[in-house]
Short mmCIF file of C-alpha atoms and ligand atoms in Angstrom, two decimals:
data_model
loop_
_atom_site.label_atom_id
_atom_site.label_comp_id
_atom_site.label_asym_id
_atom_site.label_seq_id
_atom_site.Cartn_x
_atom_site.Cartn_y
_atom_site.Cartn_z
CA UNK V 21 -147.88 80.98 14.93
CA UNK V 22 -148.07 78.84 11.79
CA UNK V 23 -150.64 76.76 10.02
CA UNK V 24 -149.81 73.36 8.60
CA UNK V 25 -151.19 72.49 5.21
CA UNK V 26 -150.92 68.86 4.01
CA UNK V 27 -151.36 67.91 0.37
CA UNK V 28 -150.99 64.22 -0.53
CA UNK V 29 -149.12 63.49 2.64
CA UNK V 30 -146.53 66.18 2.32
CA UNK V 31 -146.89 69.01 4.83
CA UNK V 32 -145.53 72.53 5.05
CA UNK V 33 -146.01 75.34 7.60
CA UNK V 34 -147.34 78.75 6.63
CA UNK V 35 -147.03 81.88 8.73
CA UNK V 36 -150.22 83.16 10.40
CA UNK V 37 -150.40 86.94 10.69
CA UNK V 38 -152.46 88.67 13.34
CA UNK V 39 -154.15 91.99 12.57
CA UNK V 40 -154.78 94.63 15.27
CA UNK V 41 -158.37 93.43 15.48
CA UNK V 42 -160.24 90.80 13.47
CA UNK V 43 -159.46 87.32 12.17
CA UNK V 44 -155.87 86.16 11.67
CA UNK V 45 -154.85 85.33 8.14
CA UNK V 46 -152.78 82.42 6.80
CA UNK V 47 -150.07 83.59 4.51
CA UNK V 48 -150.29 81.15 1.62
CA UNK V 49 -147.91 83.00 -0.74
CA UNK V 50 -145.58 80.00 -0.80
CA UNK V 51 -148.30 77.40 -1.36
CA UNK V 52 -148.02 77.13 -5.11
CA UNK V 53 -144.24 76.88 -4.91
CA UNK V 54 -144.50 74.10 -2.24
CA UNK V 55 -147.37 72.12 -3.64
CA UNK V 56 -148.06 73.12 -7.22
CA UNK V 57 -151.66 73.85 -6.15
CA UNK V 58 -153.63 77.06 -6.16
CA UNK V 59 -156.43 77.88 -3.68
CA UNK V 60 -159.98 78.36 -5.03
CA UNK V 61 -162.00 81.12 -3.61
CA UNK V 62 -164.37 82.70 -6.21
CA UNK V 63 -165.78 86.00 -4.78
CA UNK V 64 -162.93 86.19 -2.29
CA UNK V 65 -165.13 84.91 0.55
CA UNK V 66 -162.09 83.73 2.52
CA UNK V 67 -159.27 85.68 0.97
CA UNK V 68 -157.53 88.84 2.23
CA UNK V 69 -156.13 90.57 -0.83
CA UNK V 70 -154.02 93.15 0.96
CA UNK V 71 -152.92 94.59 4.23
CA UNK V 72 -154.71 97.82 5.29
CA UNK V 73 -154.85 100.32 8.11
CA UNK V 74 -157.78 102.32 6.88
CA UNK V 75 -161.18 100.63 7.63
CA UNK V 76 -162.23 97.82 9.82
CA UNK V 77 -165.56 95.85 9.70
CA UNK V 78 -166.84 93.37 12.11
CA UNK V 79 -169.73 92.03 10.15
CA UNK V 80 -171.09 89.76 12.93
CA UNK V 81 -171.27 92.62 15.43
CA UNK V 82 -172.35 95.25 12.87
CA UNK V 83 -169.21 97.37 13.57
CA UNK V 84 -167.58 99.79 11.10
CA UNK V 85 -164.48 101.76 12.07
CA UNK V 86 -162.52 104.29 10.05
CA UNK V 87 -158.88 104.54 11.34
CA UNK V 88 -160.42 103.26 14.57
CA UNK V 89 -163.32 105.65 14.93
CA UNK V 90 -166.82 104.24 14.92
CA UNK V 91 -168.96 105.26 11.97
CA UNK V 92 -171.83 106.38 14.29
CA UNK V 93 -169.57 108.98 16.01
CA UNK V 94 -168.17 110.21 12.72
CA UNK V 95 -171.67 110.54 11.18
CA UNK V 96 -172.98 112.35 14.31
CA UNK V 97 -170.01 114.66 15.13
CA UNK V 98 -167.75 114.97 12.11
CA UNK V 99 -167.93 116.45 8.50
CA UNK V 100 -167.29 114.80 5.17
CA UNK V 101 -164.10 116.73 4.60
CA UNK V 102 -162.76 115.83 8.05
CA UNK V 103 -163.42 112.16 7.40
CA UNK V 104 -161.66 112.50 4.02
CA UNK V 105 -158.63 113.86 5.82
CA UNK V 106 -158.91 111.03 8.32
CA UNK V 107 -159.01 108.32 5.64
CA UNK V 108 -156.12 109.83 3.68
CA UNK V 109 -153.86 110.80 6.61
CA UNK V 110 -154.64 108.32 9.41
CA UNK V 111 -155.66 110.76 12.06
CA UNK V 112 -158.23 113.49 12.61
CA UNK V 113 -156.87 116.94 11.76
CA UNK V 114 -156.27 119.67 14.29
CA UNK V 115 -157.87 123.07 13.54
CA UNK V 116 -154.91 124.23 11.37
CA UNK V 117 -154.58 121.02 9.43
CA UNK V 118 -158.36 121.11 8.87
CA UNK V 119 -158.27 124.57 7.57
CA UNK V 120 -155.31 123.90 5.28
CA UNK V 121 -156.98 120.75 3.93
CA UNK V 122 -160.17 122.65 3.30
CA UNK V 123 -158.23 125.40 1.47
CA UNK V 124 -156.41 122.84 -0.65
CA UNK V 125 -159.60 121.04 -1.71
CA UNK V 126 -161.54 124.15 -2.46
CA UNK V 127 -158.62 125.35 -4.67
CA UNK V 128 -159.16 122.33 -6.93
CA UNK V 129 -162.96 122.43 -7.28
CA UNK V 130 -163.06 123.82 -10.81
CA UNK V 131 -162.58 121.50 -13.83
CA UNK V 132 -160.65 122.43 -16.99
CA UNK V 133 -163.01 124.50 -19.18
CA UNK V 134 -162.39 122.11 -22.11
CA UNK V 135 -163.87 119.27 -20.06
CA UNK V 136 -167.28 120.84 -20.35
CA UNK V 137 -167.28 120.08 -24.02
CA UNK V 138 -167.09 116.39 -23.22
CA UNK V 139 -170.53 116.51 -21.72
CA UNK V 140 -172.03 117.78 -24.89
CA UNK V 141 -171.02 114.56 -26.62
CA UNK V 142 -173.43 112.58 -24.49
CA UNK V 143 -177.14 112.13 -25.09
CA UNK V 144 -179.20 114.18 -22.68
CA UNK V 145 -180.84 111.01 -21.37
CA UNK V 146 -177.42 109.39 -20.60
CA UNK V 147 -177.21 107.74 -17.22
CA UNK V 148 -175.10 109.95 -14.90
CA UNK V 149 -172.93 106.95 -14.06
CA UNK V 150 -172.18 106.52 -17.83
CA UNK V 151 -171.09 110.16 -17.87
CA UNK V 152 -169.07 109.85 -14.66
CA UNK V 153 -167.17 106.78 -15.97
CA UNK V 154 -166.19 108.67 -19.17
CA UNK V 155 -165.48 112.11 -17.64
CA UNK V 156 -163.45 110.83 -14.71
CA UNK V 157 -161.38 108.61 -16.97
CA UNK V 158 -160.79 111.62 -19.20
CA UNK V 159 -159.33 113.66 -16.30
CA UNK V 160 -156.03 111.89 -16.98
CA UNK V 161 -155.99 113.61 -20.35
CA UNK V 162 -156.20 117.00 -18.60
CA UNK V 163 -154.00 116.86 -15.52
CA UNK V 164 -150.66 115.49 -16.89
CA UNK V 165 -148.80 117.06 -13.98
CA UNK V 166 -150.41 114.60 -11.52
CA UNK V 167 -150.25 111.25 -13.35
CA UNK V 168 -146.64 110.27 -12.41
CA UNK V 169 -147.51 107.67 -9.83
CA UNK V 170 -143.85 107.32 -8.64
CA UNK V 171 -143.80 110.96 -7.41
CA UNK V 172 -145.50 111.20 -3.95
CA UNK V 173 -146.19 114.97 -4.52
CA UNK V 174 -148.06 114.24 -7.75
CA UNK V 175 -150.04 111.44 -6.05
CA UNK V 176 -151.10 113.86 -3.37
CA UNK V 177 -152.20 116.46 -5.86
CA UNK V 178 -154.22 113.73 -7.81
CA UNK V 179 -155.93 112.78 -4.49
CA UNK V 180 -156.92 116.37 -3.80
CA UNK V 181 -158.03 116.96 -7.42
CA UNK V 182 -160.35 113.88 -7.36
CA UNK V 183 -161.90 114.67 -4.07
CA UNK V 184 -162.43 118.35 -5.03
CA UNK V 185 -163.68 117.73 -8.57
CA UNK V 186 -166.08 114.84 -8.01
CA UNK V 187 -168.92 117.23 -6.79
CA UNK V 188 -168.39 119.46 -9.80
CA UNK V 189 -168.38 116.53 -12.21
CA UNK V 190 -171.49 114.88 -10.64
CA UNK V 191 -173.41 118.20 -10.52
CA UNK V 192 -172.49 118.82 -14.21
CA UNK V 193 -173.87 115.35 -15.10
CA UNK V 194 -177.14 116.33 -13.48
CA UNK V 195 -177.31 119.80 -15.03
CA UNK V 196 -176.64 118.30 -18.45
CA UNK V 197 -179.53 115.83 -18.00
CA UNK V 198 -181.97 118.59 -17.19
CA UNK V 199 -180.75 121.01 -19.80
CA UNK V 200 -179.67 123.75 -17.37
CA UNK V 201 -176.33 125.67 -17.54
CA UNK V 202 -173.41 124.36 -15.57
CA UNK V 203 -172.59 126.35 -12.36
CA UNK V 204 -169.08 127.07 -11.37
CA UNK V 205 -168.17 126.08 -7.86
CA UNK V 206 -168.50 128.66 -4.93
CA UNK V 207 -165.52 128.07 -2.62
CA UNK V 208 -167.04 130.06 0.19
CA UNK V 209 -169.50 127.28 0.81
CA UNK V 210 -168.97 123.87 2.58
CA UNK V 211 -168.01 120.83 0.41
CA UNK V 212 -171.57 119.58 0.51
CA UNK V 213 -173.26 123.04 0.36
CA UNK V 214 -171.25 123.79 -2.84
CA UNK V 215 -172.39 120.52 -4.35
CA UNK V 216 -176.05 121.26 -3.54
CA UNK V 217 -175.71 124.74 -5.10
CA UNK V 218 -173.99 123.45 -8.26
CA UNK V 219 -176.80 120.79 -8.55
CA UNK V 220 -179.99 122.73 -7.70
CA UNK V 221 -178.97 126.37 -8.14
CA UNK V 222 -179.42 128.41 -11.31
CA UNK V 223 -177.46 131.41 -12.52
CA UNK V 224 -180.57 133.57 -12.49
CA UNK V 225 -180.98 133.82 -8.76
CA UNK V 226 -179.07 133.11 -5.45
CA UNK V 227 -179.36 129.63 -4.08
CA UNK V 228 -180.28 129.35 -0.35
CA UNK V 229 -178.95 126.27 1.33
CA UNK V 230 -181.24 124.45 3.77
CA UNK V 231 -178.98 123.49 6.68
CA UNK V 232 -181.03 120.34 7.37
CA UNK V 233 -180.51 119.12 3.83
CA UNK V 234 -176.82 120.10 3.86
CA UNK V 235 -176.32 118.20 7.13
CA UNK V 236 -178.22 115.09 5.94
CA UNK V 237 -176.34 114.96 2.61
CA UNK V 238 -173.03 115.46 4.42
CA UNK V 239 -174.01 112.48 6.60
CA UNK V 240 -174.80 110.38 3.56
CA UNK V 241 -171.32 111.25 2.21
CA UNK V 242 -169.63 110.28 5.42
CA UNK V 243 -171.52 106.96 5.52
CA UNK V 244 -170.42 106.13 1.95
CA UNK V 245 -166.78 107.39 2.20
CA UNK V 246 -165.08 103.95 2.57
CA UNK V 247 -165.90 100.40 3.22
CA UNK V 248 -162.75 98.25 3.26
CA UNK V 249 -162.05 95.92 0.31
CA UNK V 250 -165.47 95.91 -1.41
CA UNK V 251 -165.77 95.20 -5.15
CA UNK V 252 -165.18 98.66 -6.37
CA UNK V 253 -162.23 99.35 -4.02
CA UNK V 254 -160.69 96.10 -4.97
CA UNK V 255 -161.19 97.16 -8.64
CA UNK V 256 -159.41 100.44 -7.93
CA UNK V 257 -156.50 98.55 -6.27
CA UNK V 258 -156.25 95.94 -9.09
CA UNK V 259 -156.29 98.65 -11.78
CA UNK V 260 -153.69 100.60 -9.77
CA UNK V 261 -151.54 97.49 -9.29
CA UNK V 262 -150.58 97.65 -12.93
CA UNK V 263 -149.30 101.12 -12.55
CA UNK V 264 -152.36 102.83 -14.15
CA UNK V 265 -152.78 106.51 -13.16
CA UNK V 266 -155.21 107.42 -10.37
CA UNK V 267 -157.88 109.02 -12.59
CA UNK V 268 -158.02 105.83 -14.72
CA UNK V 269 -158.23 103.75 -11.54
CA UNK V 270 -161.06 105.73 -10.15
CA UNK V 271 -162.97 105.50 -13.43
CA UNK V 272 -162.60 101.76 -13.09
CA UNK V 273 -163.95 101.90 -9.55
CA UNK V 274 -166.99 103.89 -10.79
CA UNK V 275 -167.72 101.34 -13.42
CA UNK V 276 -167.75 98.54 -10.81
CA UNK V 277 -169.84 100.55 -8.33
CA UNK V 278 -172.58 100.99 -10.91
CA UNK V 279 -173.83 97.31 -10.65
CA UNK V 280 -176.99 96.72 -8.78
CA UNK V 281 -175.38 94.18 -6.36
CA UNK V 282 -173.09 97.11 -5.29
CA UNK V 283 -173.68 100.91 -5.46
CA UNK V 284 -176.51 100.55 -8.00
CA UNK V 285 -178.57 99.03 -5.18
CA UNK V 286 -179.68 102.48 -3.86
CA UNK V 287 -181.46 103.30 -7.10
CA UNK V 288 -182.86 99.76 -7.32
CA UNK V 289 -184.05 99.82 -3.72
CA UNK V 290 -186.08 103.05 -4.13
CA UNK V 291 -187.51 101.76 -7.35
CA UNK V 292 -188.56 98.52 -5.67
CA UNK V 293 -190.08 100.41 -2.69
CA UNK V 294 -192.07 102.57 -5.20
CA UNK V 295 -193.18 99.46 -7.06
CA UNK V 296 -194.40 97.86 -3.82
CA UNK V 297 -196.18 101.14 -3.29
CA UNK V 298 -198.13 100.32 -0.07
CA UNK V 299 -197.57 98.17 2.98
CA UNK V 300 -200.41 95.73 2.02
CA UNK V 301 -198.37 94.50 -0.97
CA UNK V 302 -195.26 93.63 1.05
CA UNK V 303 -196.05 89.89 1.62
CA UNK V 304 -196.26 89.38 -2.13
CA UNK V 305 -192.67 90.74 -2.53
CA UNK V 306 -191.33 88.96 0.46
CA UNK V 307 -192.67 85.72 -0.98
CA UNK V 308 -191.00 86.52 -4.27
CA UNK V 309 -187.66 87.23 -2.59
CA UNK V 310 -187.89 83.77 -0.89
CA UNK V 311 -188.81 81.92 -4.00
CA UNK V 312 -185.76 80.10 -5.41
CA UNK V 313 -187.26 80.10 -8.96
CA UNK V 314 -187.67 83.93 -8.92
CA UNK V 315 -184.52 85.96 -9.49
CA UNK V 316 -186.19 88.89 -7.43
CA UNK V 317 -184.22 89.98 -4.40
CA UNK V 318 -185.08 92.60 -1.79
CA UNK V 319 -182.84 95.41 -2.87
CA UNK V 320 -181.09 97.16 0.01
CA UNK V 321 -181.16 93.89 1.91
CA UNK V 322 -178.25 91.50 2.73
CA UNK V 323 -174.55 92.10 2.71
CA UNK V 324 -171.39 89.97 2.06
CA UNK V 325 -169.76 91.04 5.24
CA UNK V 326 -172.62 92.23 7.58
CA UNK V 327 -174.51 89.32 9.17
CA UNK V 328 -176.07 91.85 11.51
CA UNK V 329 -177.63 95.28 11.11
CA UNK V 330 -175.44 97.45 8.81
CA UNK V 331 -174.52 100.28 11.15
CA UNK V 332 -174.86 102.75 8.27
CA UNK V 333 -178.46 101.73 7.68
CA UNK V 334 -179.24 102.38 11.37
CA UNK V 335 -178.02 106.01 11.01
CA UNK V 336 -179.87 106.55 7.77
CA UNK V 337 -183.08 105.09 9.00
CA UNK V 338 -183.19 107.64 11.75
CA UNK V 339 -181.99 110.49 9.48
CA UNK V 340 -184.76 109.69 6.90
CA UNK V 341 -187.44 110.48 9.43
CA UNK V 342 -185.80 113.69 10.45
CA UNK V 343 -185.25 114.92 6.98
CA UNK V 344 -188.80 114.13 5.73
CA UNK V 345 -190.25 115.69 8.92
CA UNK V 346 -188.19 118.87 8.56
CA UNK V 347 -188.99 119.22 4.92
CA UNK V 348 -192.66 118.54 5.71
CA UNK V 349 -192.70 115.59 3.15
CA UNK V 350 -195.02 112.78 3.78
CA UNK V 351 -193.73 109.99 1.56
CA UNK V 352 -195.62 106.62 1.69
CA UNK V 353 -192.36 105.05 0.56
CA UNK V 354 -190.86 105.54 4.11
CA UNK V 355 -193.86 103.72 5.67
CA UNK V 356 -193.47 100.99 3.11
CA UNK V 357 -189.74 100.73 3.92
CA UNK V 358 -190.35 100.58 7.70
CA UNK V 359 -193.00 97.88 7.30
CA UNK V 360 -190.85 95.86 4.87
CA UNK V 361 -187.99 96.00 7.39
CA UNK V 362 -190.34 94.86 10.19
CA UNK V 363 -191.80 92.01 8.09
CA UNK V 364 -188.43 90.82 6.74
CA UNK V 365 -186.72 90.88 10.18
CA UNK V 366 -189.37 88.72 11.64
CA UNK V 367 -189.41 86.18 8.74
CA UNK V 368 -187.51 82.86 9.22
CA UNK V 369 -185.97 83.08 5.74
CA UNK V 370 -184.26 86.52 6.46
CA UNK V 371 -183.39 85.48 10.10
CA UNK V 372 -181.69 82.27 9.02
CA UNK V 373 -179.79 83.85 6.20
CA UNK V 374 -178.94 86.88 8.47
CA UNK V 375 -180.27 89.42 5.89
CA UNK V 376 -180.66 92.91 7.24
CA UNK V 377 -181.18 96.33 5.70
CA UNK V 378 -177.93 97.75 4.24
CA UNK V 379 -176.74 101.27 3.56
CA UNK V 380 -178.84 101.43 0.40
CA UNK V 381 -182.18 100.76 1.98
CA UNK V 382 -182.85 104.15 3.40
CA UNK V 383 -180.45 106.43 1.58
CA UNK V 384 -182.66 106.66 -1.55
CA UNK V 385 -185.62 107.99 0.47
CA UNK V 386 -183.55 110.87 1.82
CA UNK V 387 -181.91 111.62 -1.52
CA UNK V 388 -185.34 111.60 -3.20
CA UNK V 389 -186.75 113.96 -0.47
CA UNK V 390 -183.85 116.29 -1.19
CA UNK V 391 -184.81 116.32 -4.90
CA UNK V 392 -182.35 113.99 -6.56
CA UNK V 393 -183.69 111.77 -9.33
CA UNK V 394 -182.97 108.10 -8.70
CA UNK V 395 -180.44 108.03 -11.59
CA UNK V 396 -178.22 110.37 -9.58
CA UNK V 397 -178.14 108.10 -6.46
CA UNK V 398 -175.14 105.92 -7.48
CA UNK V 399 -173.32 109.02 -8.83
CA UNK V 400 -173.56 110.46 -5.25
CA UNK V 401 -172.23 107.18 -3.85
CA UNK V 402 -169.30 107.46 -6.36
CA UNK V 403 -168.68 111.06 -5.29
CA UNK V 404 -168.29 110.02 -1.64
CA UNK V 405 -166.56 106.80 -2.22
CA UNK V 406 -163.84 108.49 -4.28
CA UNK V 407 -162.27 109.50 -0.95
CA UNK V 408 -161.99 105.86 0.18
CA UNK V 409 -160.82 104.65 -3.19
CA UNK V 410 -158.12 107.23 -3.38
CA UNK V 411 -157.04 106.61 0.26
CA UNK V 412 -156.80 102.88 -0.51
CA UNK V 413 -154.98 103.49 -3.71
CA UNK V 414 -152.45 105.69 -1.94
CA UNK V 415 -151.90 103.03 0.74
CA UNK V 416 -151.31 100.43 -1.92
CA UNK V 417 -148.76 102.65 -3.74
CA UNK V 418 -146.84 103.14 -0.49
CA UNK V 419 -146.96 99.40 0.30
CA UNK V 420 -143.42 97.80 -0.28
CA UNK V 421 -145.18 94.36 -0.87
CA UNK V 422 -147.33 95.72 -3.60
CA UNK V 423 -147.34 93.54 -6.76
CA UNK V 424 -149.50 93.51 -9.84
CA UNK V 425 -152.72 91.73 -9.00
CA UNK V 426 -152.93 88.48 -10.96
CA UNK V 427 -155.37 85.81 -9.72
CA UNK V 428 -155.10 82.28 -11.04
CA UNK V 429 -157.95 79.95 -12.11
CA UNK V 430 -159.31 76.44 -12.07
CA UNK V 431 -159.23 75.72 -15.81
CA UNK V 432 -162.10 73.37 -16.94
CA UNK V 433 -161.95 73.98 -20.70
CA UNK V 434 -160.54 71.79 -23.52
CA UNK V 435 -157.07 70.18 -23.30
CA UNK V 436 -154.66 70.81 -26.11
CA UNK V 437 -156.08 70.01 -29.63
CA UNK V 438 -154.93 70.66 -33.18
CA UNK V 439 -156.18 73.44 -35.39
CA UNK V 440 -158.50 72.24 -38.22
CA UNK V 441 -158.61 74.39 -41.29
CA UNK V 442 -162.04 75.96 -41.85
CA UNK V 443 -162.72 73.98 -45.06
CA UNK V 444 -162.24 70.69 -43.25
CA UNK V 445 -164.54 71.44 -40.30
CA UNK V 446 -167.79 69.52 -40.25
N1 CMC U 530 -183.15 89.11 -0.95
C1 CMC U 530 -183.41 87.77 -0.90
N2 CMC U 530 -182.55 86.80 -0.70
C2 CMC U 530 -181.24 87.21 -0.52
C3 CMC U 530 -180.88 88.58 -0.60
C4 CMC U 530 -181.88 89.52 -0.78
N3 CMC U 530 -181.57 90.82 -0.89
N4 CMC U 530 -179.55 88.70 -0.46
C5 CMC U 530 -179.08 87.38 -0.32
N5 CMC U 530 -180.11 86.55 -0.31
C6 CMC U 530 -180.03 85.13 -0.19
C7 CMC U 530 -179.47 84.42 -1.44
O1 CMC U 530 -180.47 83.99 -2.30
C8 CMC U 530 -178.68 83.24 -0.86
O2 CMC U 530 -179.59 82.24 -0.59
P1 CMC U 530 -179.17 80.68 -0.71
O3 CMC U 530 -178.14 80.47 0.34
O4 CMC U 530 -180.46 79.90 -0.37
O5 CMC U 530 -178.67 80.50 -2.08
C9 CMC U 530 -178.16 83.81 0.45
O6 CMC U 530 -179.10 84.84 0.89
C10 CMC U 530 -176.78 84.33 0.40
O7 CMC U 530 -176.72 85.26 -0.69
P2 CMC U 530 -175.47 85.44 -1.59
O8 CMC U 530 -175.87 86.12 -2.82
O9 CMC U 530 -174.66 84.15 -1.69
O10 CMC U 530 -174.59 86.44 -0.70
P3 CMC U 530 -173.46 87.40 -1.18
O11 CMC U 530 -172.61 87.77 0.02
O12 CMC U 530 -172.73 86.88 -2.39
O13 CMC U 530 -174.24 88.73 -1.68
C11 CMC U 530 -175.29 90.81 -1.77
C12 CMC U 530 -174.32 89.88 -0.95
C13 CMC U 530 -175.23 92.19 -1.14
C14 CMC U 530 -174.86 90.89 -3.21
C15 CMC U 530 -176.74 90.24 -1.77
O14 CMC U 530 -177.24 90.13 -0.39
C16 CMC U 530 -177.72 91.02 -2.64
O15 CMC U 530 -177.81 90.84 -3.82
N6 CMC U 530 -178.49 92.06 -2.00
C17 CMC U 530 -179.34 92.95 -2.79
C18 CMC U 530 -178.48 93.98 -3.43
C19 CMC U 530 -177.98 95.05 -2.43
O16 CMC U 530 -178.76 95.56 -1.65
N7 CMC U 530 -176.67 95.40 -2.62
C20 CMC U 530 -176.09 96.51 -1.77
C21 CMC U 530 -174.99 95.93 -0.91
S1 CMC U 530 -174.47 97.15 0.41
C22 CMC U 530 -173.80 98.48 -0.49
C23 CMC U 530 -172.70 98.13 -1.52
O17 CMC U 530 -172.00 97.21 -1.31
O18 CMC U 530 -172.57 98.93 -2.48
#
C-alpha cells in the first residue's frame, strides 16, 4: 500500500507500513528529497520515531502489552525481574533462564566503593532525582569495560549493571538524605525485598520484610517498567543515537523523567491530594482545573496516548486499598482520591477531553503508606523504568536502520542581516 502526497500539483507515492497491531504508518523519509518540505509535528503527536517490538499501547481501548502480554496479567502473576527479562529478551524465561538471569543481576548489585564518595558532595537536602542524574551519569566513569557500544557483550553487561545497581543507587540517595549509613545489598533477597532493606533497614538490627509491601512495590515496579516511546524513552534513544554510552543515556532519561508532566507527576499528584485535604474541597480544585486562565491541572489525570482509563491506574487503585487495609493505615488522601476520580469522571470537561486517572494518580498513596517520602517517588519510577529504557536502547543499537536523531524545524527568526559593530549600535 502507498499514500500519495501532493505538493503544489506535484504528487509522489510513499510506502505505508503495517505494524502487527495498531495504526499503519506513512514512510515519509523521501518527502524532503522529493518536495523540499519538512513535516511539522511539535510534540510528535502523529509521528512514529522508530520501529519497536517491545511495548504496544492502544490508548482508545486502554490496552498496554509488553511483548504481547497484557499488563494486568503481568502485574497479577509475574515478578519485576521476570518482566525485565521479558522486555530485554522478547519472551518470558523458563525456570533455568529465570534463575540464570536472577543470578546475573544479583551479582551486579554492589556499586564501586568509590562511588559512595560522590554522594557526600551533595547537600543533604538534595532532591533524590538530582542525585540520581549525577550518580547514574557517573557510572560511565567507573565501568569502562561496558561502555563500548559496538560490542554486544559489553552492551549486555551494561544492561545487567544498570538494572542491578539502580535499587542500590536509589536507596543510597534516600539514606544520604536521612543521614543514615548506606547498606550493602543482600543478594539472598528478592530484587524488591533487597531494595526495601537497603532503604528502610539499618545496620544495627535485622530488617524484616513485609510480604504485602514487597508484593505491592514489585507490582509498582512492573507497572512502571516500560511505556513505549514516551518522553524519557525517546530521550534515551535520542541520546543513544549519537553513540553515547548507555550510562550517559540513562542519566539523560532520568533528567527527562523528572518533569511534572512526566514521572514527576506522582510526587505532584500526592502533594495535590494532600493540599485538597478533604472531599468537600474537591469542587474548588475541579473548577480551577477547568479554568483556562488558571495554569492548575489535576495531577495524575490525562495522558497523551490514553483516551480511556490507564490500565496501570486500574491495577494501582485496587492495590492502594489492599495495602492500606493490610497495613492498618486509614489515610484520608485515599478517600479524597476516590472522590476526586468520581467527580472528575462525571464532569463534562473531563468526559469531553477524555481525561482519566493515569499511573501516577494512585501510586503515591501506596508509596507513602510504605513509608517513602514524596521526593523519592520519581526516583522509584526511574529505578523501574531503567529496564524499559535499556531494552529500548538495546533494540535501537541492534536496528540496522538506526541513524543519529536529528529533527528539523520551522524557522521563524530573522533572515540574513549584517553584523553591526557594538559602537555603531543604537
Ligand atoms: N487537568 C486539567 N486539564 C487537563 C489535564 C489535567 N490534568 N490534562 C489535560 N488537560 C486539558 C488541557 O488543558 C487541554 O485542554 P484544551 O484542549 O482546552 O487546551 C486538553 O486537556 C489536552 O491537553 P494537552 O496538554 O494538550 O495534552 P497532552 O497530550 O499534551 O498532555 C499530559 C498530556 C499528561 C502532559 C497532560 O494530561 C497533563 O499535564 N497531565 C497532568 C500531569 C500528569 O499527570 N502527568 C503524568 C502522565 S502519565 C505518567 C508519565 O507519562 O510519566
